[in-house]
Short mmCIF file of C-alpha atoms in Angstrom, two decimals:
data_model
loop_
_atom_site.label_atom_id
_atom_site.label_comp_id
_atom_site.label_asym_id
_atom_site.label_seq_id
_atom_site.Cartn_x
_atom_site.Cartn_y
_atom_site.Cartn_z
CA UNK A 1 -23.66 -36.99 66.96
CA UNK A 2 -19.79 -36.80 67.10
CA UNK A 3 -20.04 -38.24 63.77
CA UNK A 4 -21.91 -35.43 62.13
CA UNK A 5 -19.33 -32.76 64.18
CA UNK A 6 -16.65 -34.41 62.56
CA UNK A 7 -18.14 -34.79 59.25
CA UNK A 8 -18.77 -30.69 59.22
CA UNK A 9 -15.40 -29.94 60.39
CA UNK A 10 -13.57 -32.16 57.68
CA UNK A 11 -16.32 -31.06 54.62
CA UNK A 12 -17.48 -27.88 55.98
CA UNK A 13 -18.39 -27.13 52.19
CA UNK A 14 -20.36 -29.86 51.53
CA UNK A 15 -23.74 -28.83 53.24
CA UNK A 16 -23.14 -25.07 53.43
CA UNK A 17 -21.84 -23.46 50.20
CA UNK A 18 -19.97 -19.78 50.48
CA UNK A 19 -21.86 -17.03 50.60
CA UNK A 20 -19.89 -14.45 48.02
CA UNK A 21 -20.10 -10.96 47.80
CA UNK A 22 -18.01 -8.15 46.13
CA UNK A 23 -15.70 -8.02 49.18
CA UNK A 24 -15.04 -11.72 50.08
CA UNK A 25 -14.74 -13.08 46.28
CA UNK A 26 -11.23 -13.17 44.96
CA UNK A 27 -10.10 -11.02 42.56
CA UNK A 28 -8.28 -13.07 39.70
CA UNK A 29 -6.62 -9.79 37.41
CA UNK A 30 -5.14 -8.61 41.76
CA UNK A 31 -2.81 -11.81 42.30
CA UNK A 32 -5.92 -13.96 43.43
CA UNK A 33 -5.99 -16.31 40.35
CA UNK A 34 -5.23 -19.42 42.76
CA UNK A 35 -8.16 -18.91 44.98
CA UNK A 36 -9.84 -18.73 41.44
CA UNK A 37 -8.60 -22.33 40.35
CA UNK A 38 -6.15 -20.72 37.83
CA UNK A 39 -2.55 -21.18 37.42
CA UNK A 40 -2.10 -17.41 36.42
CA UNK A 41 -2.97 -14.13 36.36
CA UNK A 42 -6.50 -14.57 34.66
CA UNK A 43 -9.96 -12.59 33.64
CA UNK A 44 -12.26 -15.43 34.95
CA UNK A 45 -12.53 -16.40 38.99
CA UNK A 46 -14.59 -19.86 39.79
CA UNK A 47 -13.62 -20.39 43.82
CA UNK A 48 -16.57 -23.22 44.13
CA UNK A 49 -15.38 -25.24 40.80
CA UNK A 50 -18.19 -24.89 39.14
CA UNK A 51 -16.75 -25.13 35.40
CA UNK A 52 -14.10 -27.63 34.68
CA UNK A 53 -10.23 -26.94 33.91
CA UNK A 54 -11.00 -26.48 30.31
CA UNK A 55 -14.23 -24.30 30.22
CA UNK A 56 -12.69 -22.28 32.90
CA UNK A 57 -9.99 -21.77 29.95
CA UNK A 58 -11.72 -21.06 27.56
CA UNK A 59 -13.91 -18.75 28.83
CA UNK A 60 -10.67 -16.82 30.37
CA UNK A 61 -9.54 -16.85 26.70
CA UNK A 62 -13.21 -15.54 24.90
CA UNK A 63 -12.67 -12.29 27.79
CA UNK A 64 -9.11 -11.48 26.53
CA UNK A 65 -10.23 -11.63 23.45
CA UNK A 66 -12.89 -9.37 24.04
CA UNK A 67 -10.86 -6.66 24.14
CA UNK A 68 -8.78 -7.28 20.70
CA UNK A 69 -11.97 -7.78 18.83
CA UNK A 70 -13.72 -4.62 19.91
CA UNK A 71 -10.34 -2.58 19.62
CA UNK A 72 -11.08 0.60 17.13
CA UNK A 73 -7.37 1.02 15.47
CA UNK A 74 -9.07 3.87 12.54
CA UNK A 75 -9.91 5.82 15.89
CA UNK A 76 -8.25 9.06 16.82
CA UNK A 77 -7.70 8.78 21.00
CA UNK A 78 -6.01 5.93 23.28
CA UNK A 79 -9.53 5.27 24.81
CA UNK A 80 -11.46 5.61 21.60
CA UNK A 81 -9.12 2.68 20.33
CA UNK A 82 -9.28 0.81 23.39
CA UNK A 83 -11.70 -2.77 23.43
CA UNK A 84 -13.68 -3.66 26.31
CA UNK A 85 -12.03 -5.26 29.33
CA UNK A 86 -14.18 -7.91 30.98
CA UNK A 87 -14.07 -10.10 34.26
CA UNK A 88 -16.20 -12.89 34.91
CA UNK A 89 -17.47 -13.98 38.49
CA UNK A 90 -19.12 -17.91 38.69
CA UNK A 91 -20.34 -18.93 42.26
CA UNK A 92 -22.48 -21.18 43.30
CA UNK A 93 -24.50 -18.74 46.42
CA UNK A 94 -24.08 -15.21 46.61
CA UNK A 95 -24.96 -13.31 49.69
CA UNK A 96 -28.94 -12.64 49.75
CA UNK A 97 -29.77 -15.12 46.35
CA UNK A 98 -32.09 -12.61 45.00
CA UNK A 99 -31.61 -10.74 41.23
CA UNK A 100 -30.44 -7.41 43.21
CA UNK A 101 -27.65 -9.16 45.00
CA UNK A 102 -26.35 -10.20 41.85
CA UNK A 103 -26.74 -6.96 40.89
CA UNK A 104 -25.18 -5.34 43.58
CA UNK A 105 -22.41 -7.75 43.25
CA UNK A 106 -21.65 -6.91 39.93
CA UNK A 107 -21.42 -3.46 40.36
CA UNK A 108 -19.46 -3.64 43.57
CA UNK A 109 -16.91 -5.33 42.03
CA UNK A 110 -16.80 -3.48 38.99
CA UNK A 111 -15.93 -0.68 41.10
CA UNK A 112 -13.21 -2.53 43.33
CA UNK A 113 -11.64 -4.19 40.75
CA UNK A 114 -10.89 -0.91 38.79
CA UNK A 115 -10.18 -3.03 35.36
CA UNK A 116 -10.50 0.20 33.87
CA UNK A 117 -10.44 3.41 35.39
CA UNK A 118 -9.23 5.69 32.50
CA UNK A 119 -11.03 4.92 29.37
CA UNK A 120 -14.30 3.41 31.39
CA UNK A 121 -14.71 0.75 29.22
CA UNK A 122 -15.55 -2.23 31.24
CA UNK A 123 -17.57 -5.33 32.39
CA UNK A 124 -18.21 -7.67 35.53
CA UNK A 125 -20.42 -10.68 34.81
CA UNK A 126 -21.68 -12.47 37.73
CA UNK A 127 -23.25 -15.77 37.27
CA UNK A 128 -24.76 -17.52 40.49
CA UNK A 129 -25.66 -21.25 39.21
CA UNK A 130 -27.51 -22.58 43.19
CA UNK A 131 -29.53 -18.79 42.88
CA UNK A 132 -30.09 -19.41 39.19
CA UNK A 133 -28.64 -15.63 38.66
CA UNK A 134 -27.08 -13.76 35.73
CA UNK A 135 -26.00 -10.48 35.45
CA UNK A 136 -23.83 -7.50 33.87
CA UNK A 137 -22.25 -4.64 35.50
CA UNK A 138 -21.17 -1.60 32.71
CA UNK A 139 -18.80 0.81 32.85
CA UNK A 140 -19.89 4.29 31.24
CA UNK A 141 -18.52 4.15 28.06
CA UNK A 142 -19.17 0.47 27.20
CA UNK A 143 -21.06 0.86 23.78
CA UNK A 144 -23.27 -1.95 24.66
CA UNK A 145 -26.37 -0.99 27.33
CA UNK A 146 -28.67 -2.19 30.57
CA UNK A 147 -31.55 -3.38 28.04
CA UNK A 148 -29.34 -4.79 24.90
CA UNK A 149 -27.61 -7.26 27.89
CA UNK A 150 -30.86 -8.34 29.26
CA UNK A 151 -32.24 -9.29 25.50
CA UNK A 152 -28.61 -11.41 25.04
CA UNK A 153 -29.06 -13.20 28.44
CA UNK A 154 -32.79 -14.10 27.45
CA UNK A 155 -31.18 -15.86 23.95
CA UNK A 156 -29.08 -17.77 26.00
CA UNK A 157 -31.76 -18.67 29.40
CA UNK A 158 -32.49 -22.26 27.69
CA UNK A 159 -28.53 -23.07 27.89
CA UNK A 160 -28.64 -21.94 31.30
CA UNK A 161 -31.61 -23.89 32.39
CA UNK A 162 -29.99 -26.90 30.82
CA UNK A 163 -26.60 -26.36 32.56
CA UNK A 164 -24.74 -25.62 29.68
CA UNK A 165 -22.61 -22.70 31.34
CA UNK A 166 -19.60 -22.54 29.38
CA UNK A 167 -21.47 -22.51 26.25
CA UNK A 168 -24.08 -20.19 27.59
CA UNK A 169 -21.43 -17.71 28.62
CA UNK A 170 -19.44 -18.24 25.01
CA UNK A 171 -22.26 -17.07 23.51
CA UNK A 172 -23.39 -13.80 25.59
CA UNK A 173 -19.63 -12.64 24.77
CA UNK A 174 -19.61 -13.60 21.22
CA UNK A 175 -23.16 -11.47 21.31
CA UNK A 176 -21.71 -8.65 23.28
CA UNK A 177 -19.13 -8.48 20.54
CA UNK A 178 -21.42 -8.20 17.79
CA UNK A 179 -23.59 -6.03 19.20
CA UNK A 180 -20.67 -3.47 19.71
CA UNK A 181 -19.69 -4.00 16.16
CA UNK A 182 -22.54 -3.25 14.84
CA UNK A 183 -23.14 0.22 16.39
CA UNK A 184 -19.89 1.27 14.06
CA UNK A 185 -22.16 1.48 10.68
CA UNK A 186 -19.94 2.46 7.72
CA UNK A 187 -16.87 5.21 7.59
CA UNK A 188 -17.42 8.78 6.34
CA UNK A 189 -16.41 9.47 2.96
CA UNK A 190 -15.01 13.26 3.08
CA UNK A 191 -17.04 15.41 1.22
CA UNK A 192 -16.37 16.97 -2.24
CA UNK A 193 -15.10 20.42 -2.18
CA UNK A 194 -14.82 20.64 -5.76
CA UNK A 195 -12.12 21.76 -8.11
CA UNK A 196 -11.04 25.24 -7.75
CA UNK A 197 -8.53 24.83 -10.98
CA UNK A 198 -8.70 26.86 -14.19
CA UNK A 199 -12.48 27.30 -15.59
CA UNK A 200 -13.84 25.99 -12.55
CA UNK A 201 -13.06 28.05 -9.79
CA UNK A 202 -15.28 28.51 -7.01
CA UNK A 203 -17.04 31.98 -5.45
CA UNK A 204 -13.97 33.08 -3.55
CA UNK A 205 -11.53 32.37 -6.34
CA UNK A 206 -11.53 35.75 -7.34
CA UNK A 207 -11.89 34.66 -11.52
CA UNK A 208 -14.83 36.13 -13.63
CA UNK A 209 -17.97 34.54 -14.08
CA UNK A 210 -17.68 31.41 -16.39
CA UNK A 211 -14.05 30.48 -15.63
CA UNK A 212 -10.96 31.49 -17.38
CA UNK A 213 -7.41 31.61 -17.06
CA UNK A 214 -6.15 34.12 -14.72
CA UNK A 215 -2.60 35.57 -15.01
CA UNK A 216 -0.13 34.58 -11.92
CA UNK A 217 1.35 37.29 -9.97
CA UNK A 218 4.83 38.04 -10.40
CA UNK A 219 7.11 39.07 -7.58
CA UNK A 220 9.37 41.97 -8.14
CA UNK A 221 12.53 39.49 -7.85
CA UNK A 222 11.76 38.16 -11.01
CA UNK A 223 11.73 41.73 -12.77
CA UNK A 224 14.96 42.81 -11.23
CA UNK A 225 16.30 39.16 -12.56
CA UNK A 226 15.13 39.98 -16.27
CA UNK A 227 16.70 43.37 -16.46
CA UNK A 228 19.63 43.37 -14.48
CA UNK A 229 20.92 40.24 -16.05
CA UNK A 230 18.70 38.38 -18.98
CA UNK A 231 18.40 41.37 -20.54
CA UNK A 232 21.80 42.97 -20.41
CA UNK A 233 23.12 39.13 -21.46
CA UNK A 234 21.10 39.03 -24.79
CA UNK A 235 22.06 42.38 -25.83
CA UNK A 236 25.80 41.45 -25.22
CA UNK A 237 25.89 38.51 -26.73
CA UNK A 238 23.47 40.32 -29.60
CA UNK A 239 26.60 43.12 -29.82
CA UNK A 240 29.10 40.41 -30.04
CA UNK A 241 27.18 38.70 -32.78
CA UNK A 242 26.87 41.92 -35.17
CA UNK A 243 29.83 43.53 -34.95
CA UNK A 244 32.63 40.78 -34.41
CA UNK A 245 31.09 38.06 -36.86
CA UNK A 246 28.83 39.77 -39.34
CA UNK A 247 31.22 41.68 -41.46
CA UNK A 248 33.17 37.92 -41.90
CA UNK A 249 30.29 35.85 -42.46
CA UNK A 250 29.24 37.45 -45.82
CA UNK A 251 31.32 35.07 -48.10
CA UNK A 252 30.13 32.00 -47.67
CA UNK A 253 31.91 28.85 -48.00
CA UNK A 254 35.93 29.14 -47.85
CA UNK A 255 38.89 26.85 -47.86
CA UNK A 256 38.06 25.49 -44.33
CA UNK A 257 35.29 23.76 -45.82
CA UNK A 258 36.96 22.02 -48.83
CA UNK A 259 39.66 20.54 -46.51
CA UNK A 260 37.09 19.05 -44.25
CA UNK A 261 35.21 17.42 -47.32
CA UNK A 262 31.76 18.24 -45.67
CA UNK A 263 28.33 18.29 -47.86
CA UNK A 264 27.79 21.81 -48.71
CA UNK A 265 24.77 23.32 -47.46
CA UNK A 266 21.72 22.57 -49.73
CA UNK A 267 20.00 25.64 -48.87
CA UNK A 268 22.73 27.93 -50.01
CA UNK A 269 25.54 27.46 -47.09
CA UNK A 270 27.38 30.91 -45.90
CA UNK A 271 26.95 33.17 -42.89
CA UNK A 272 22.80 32.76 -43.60
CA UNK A 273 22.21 29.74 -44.57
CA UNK A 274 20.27 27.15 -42.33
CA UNK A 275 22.26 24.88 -39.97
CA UNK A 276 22.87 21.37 -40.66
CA UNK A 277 20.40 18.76 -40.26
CA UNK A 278 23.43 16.18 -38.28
CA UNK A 279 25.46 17.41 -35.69
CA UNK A 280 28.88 17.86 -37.78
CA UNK A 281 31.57 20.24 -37.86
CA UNK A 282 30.26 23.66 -39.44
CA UNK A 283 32.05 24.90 -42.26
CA UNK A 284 34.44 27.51 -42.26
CA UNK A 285 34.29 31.29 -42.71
CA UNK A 286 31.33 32.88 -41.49
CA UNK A 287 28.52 30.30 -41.37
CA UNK A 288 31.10 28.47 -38.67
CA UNK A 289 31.19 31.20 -36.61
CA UNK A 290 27.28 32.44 -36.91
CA UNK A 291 26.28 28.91 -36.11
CA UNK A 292 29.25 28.94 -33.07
CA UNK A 293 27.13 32.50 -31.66
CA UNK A 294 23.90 31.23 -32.50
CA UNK A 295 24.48 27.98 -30.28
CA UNK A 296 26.16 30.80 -27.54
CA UNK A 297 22.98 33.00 -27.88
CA UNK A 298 20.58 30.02 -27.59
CA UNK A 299 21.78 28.15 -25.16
CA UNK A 300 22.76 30.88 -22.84
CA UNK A 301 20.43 33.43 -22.92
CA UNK A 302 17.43 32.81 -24.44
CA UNK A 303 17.05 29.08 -23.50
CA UNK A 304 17.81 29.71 -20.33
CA UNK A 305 15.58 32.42 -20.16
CA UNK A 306 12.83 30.46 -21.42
CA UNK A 307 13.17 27.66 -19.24
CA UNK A 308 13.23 29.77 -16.36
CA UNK A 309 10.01 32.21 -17.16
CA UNK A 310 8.24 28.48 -18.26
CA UNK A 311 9.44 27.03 -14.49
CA UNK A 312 8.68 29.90 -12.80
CA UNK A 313 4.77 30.34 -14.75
CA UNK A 314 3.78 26.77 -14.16
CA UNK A 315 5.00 26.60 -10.74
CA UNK A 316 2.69 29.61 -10.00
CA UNK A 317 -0.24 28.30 -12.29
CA UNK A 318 0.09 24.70 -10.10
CA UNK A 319 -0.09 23.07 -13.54
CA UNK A 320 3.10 21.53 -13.09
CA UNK A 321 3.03 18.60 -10.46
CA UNK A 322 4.30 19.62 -7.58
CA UNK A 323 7.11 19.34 -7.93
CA UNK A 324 10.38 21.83 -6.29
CA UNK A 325 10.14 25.21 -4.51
CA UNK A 326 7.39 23.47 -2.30
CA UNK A 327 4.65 24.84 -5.02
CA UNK A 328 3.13 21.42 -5.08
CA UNK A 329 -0.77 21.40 -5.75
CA UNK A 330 -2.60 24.47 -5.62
CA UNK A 331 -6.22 23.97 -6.45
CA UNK A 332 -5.87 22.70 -9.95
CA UNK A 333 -6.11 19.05 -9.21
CA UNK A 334 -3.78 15.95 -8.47
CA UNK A 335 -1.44 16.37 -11.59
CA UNK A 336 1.87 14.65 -11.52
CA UNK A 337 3.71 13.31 -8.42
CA UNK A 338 1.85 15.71 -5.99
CA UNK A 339 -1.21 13.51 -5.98
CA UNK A 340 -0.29 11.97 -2.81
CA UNK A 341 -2.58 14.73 -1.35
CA UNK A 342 -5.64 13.78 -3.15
CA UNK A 343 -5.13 10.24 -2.72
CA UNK A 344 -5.63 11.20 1.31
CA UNK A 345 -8.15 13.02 0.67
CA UNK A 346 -10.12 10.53 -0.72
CA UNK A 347 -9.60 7.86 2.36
CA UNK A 348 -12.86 6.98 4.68
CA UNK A 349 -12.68 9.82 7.69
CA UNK A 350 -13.72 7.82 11.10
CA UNK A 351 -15.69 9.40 13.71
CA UNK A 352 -18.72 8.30 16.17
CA UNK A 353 -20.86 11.16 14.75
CA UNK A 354 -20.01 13.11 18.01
CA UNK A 355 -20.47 10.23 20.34
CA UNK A 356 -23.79 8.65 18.95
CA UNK A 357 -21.83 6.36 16.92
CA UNK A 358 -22.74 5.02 13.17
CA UNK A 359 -19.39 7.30 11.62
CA UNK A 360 -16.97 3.93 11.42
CA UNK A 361 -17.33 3.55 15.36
CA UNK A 362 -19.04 2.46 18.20
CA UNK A 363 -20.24 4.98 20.54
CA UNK A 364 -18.34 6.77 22.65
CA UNK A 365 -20.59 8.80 24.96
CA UNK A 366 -21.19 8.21 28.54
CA UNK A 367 -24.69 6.40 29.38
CA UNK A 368 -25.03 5.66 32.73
CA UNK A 369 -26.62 2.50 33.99
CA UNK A 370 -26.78 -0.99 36.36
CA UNK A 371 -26.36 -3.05 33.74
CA UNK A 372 -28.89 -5.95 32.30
CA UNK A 373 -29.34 -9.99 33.19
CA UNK A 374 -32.10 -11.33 34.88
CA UNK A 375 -33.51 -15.42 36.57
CA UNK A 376 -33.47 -18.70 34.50
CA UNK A 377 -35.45 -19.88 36.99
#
């Protein structure tokens, strides 16, 4: 009799196995991990060493990873992008051995452990190997439900029933993974809102029926521009022209031209001949100083008055691709280095199809419920 005394005092464990519940089972992610058999802060607890060293790091290893491979990075929110966070509970007895006290387990801890109180995306999974016992506790927004968990436990009750743990458990995350995954479905494509350039443009547009080009609007500015100054210019440098240089410019040719030993105009050379086909020194007399005021009146004021009105008309047609002024693309397509903007427009748009999922990502409305598992007894 003092024998068997002493034997229970020195084993205690060996006959009578822990009875574990939500509030006496160590909490691995709280500073508990070496009550858990870990050497760190860990995802996994196993107080009864029930897995060896290495499954128990593995496993710890397959729930961090969880949470990368069900990350949503295309998603718009912090808790839209956010994986699934998941614990894992292995014991040999918990208090009452039945399916609900795993149940109740798992969802007591979920609670207590708060692994994720702002985006609600998390899971407990309690495994209790003497009460042959698996089960999953769900946060809200976990995008995987009460039934899908039971059907991934039943895949895996012939691992279980062979004492394959680690493997089993490998698997129902692996599962859980996938089955998240696959609720995503393919990205929107936006939708086509058609051109609304020239001979295409759309009800509102304000064009005629069957298209056309319609003039651009001009903004007072630009009329005070051409006749306060464009005009006023030409007619100067018109003035200039006719009375300073025209009466000189009748002869033709002079002695200018003979010293400089320049080809004489084929066309008939003077004040109205043609210019020269090469950029050389004009001759003398009159057709030098036409060609001088021609080059003035050109290049001053009605080249510059060109380029301007052509600037100014393409900028407000959007032909031109968006280029200065901030004008960039306006309706008439991706021309030029504004295309940027329809390059965007045609990139995948990601959405969960307001929270029923199938848009690029997983579901993100709130379905309440215990979670899944069952017996492999």
């Amino acid at each position: 009799m003092s024998w068997l005394l002493f034997f229970l005092l020195v084993f205690p464990n060996s006959i009578f196995a822990t009875e574990w519940d939500a509030y006496n089972f160590p909490n691995p992610t709280a500073g508990q991990f070496q009550e858990c058999k870990m050497r760190t802060t860990a995802n996994i607890c196993d107080p009864d060493g029930v897995l060896t060293e290495q499954s128990r790091y593995r496993l710890d290893h397959d729930l961090k990873q969880l949470e990368s491979r069900t990350r949503q990075d295309n998603a718009r929110t912090f808790c839209d992008k956010k994986g699934v966070t998941a614990a894992m509970a292995v014991a040999k007895h918990v208090k009452g051995g039945t399916t609900e006290a795993v149940e109740n387990m798992a969802n007591d801890m979920l609670r207590k452990w708060t692994l994720d109180p702002q985006c609600k995306k998390a899971v407990v999974i309690v495994v209790s190997t003497d009460d042959m016992k698996f089960w999953v506790a769900r946060d809200d927004k976990v995008p995987v439900y009460a039934d899908e968990f039971t059907q991934i436990f039943m895949q895996q009750k012939s691992l279980f029933q062979q004492k394959n743990y680690q493997q089993a458990l490998t698997n129902i995350l692996q599962a859980t993974w996938d089955k998240a995954l696959s609720k995503q479905g393919s990205p929107r494509q936006p939708t086509n809102r058609g051109n609304q350039g020239p001979g295409n443009q759309g009800p509102g547009s304000g064009g005629k029926p069957g298209g056309g080009f319609k003039m651009p609007s001009i903004p007072g500015w630009f009329w005070l521009l051409l006749i306060g100054v464009i005009i006023p210019t030409l007619c100067c440098c018109c003035c200039i022209y006719c009375c300073c240089c025209r009466g000189r410019g009748g002869g033709g040719g002079g002695g200018n031209q003979n010293r400089q030993q320049v080809p004489t105009d084929p066309y008939g050379g003077g004040g109205g001949g043609y210019p020269q086909p090469a950029p050389q020194p004009q001759g003398g007399g009159g057709g030098g100083a036409g060609g001088m005021f021609r080059n003035i009146l050109s290049s001053g004021g009605g080249a510059a008055a060109g380029s301007m009105l052509g600037r100014f008309l393409s900028n407000r047609g959007g032909g031109g691709g968006g280029g200065g002024m901030g004008s960039g693309n306006r309706g008439y397509g991706y021309q030029g280095s504004g295309g940027n903007q329809g390059n965007n427009q045609d990139q995948p748009v990601y959405d969960d199809n307001n929270g029923q999922g199938g848009g690029g990502l997983y579901p993100s409305q709130e379905v309440k419920d215990r979670g899944g598992g069952g017996s492999w007894a």
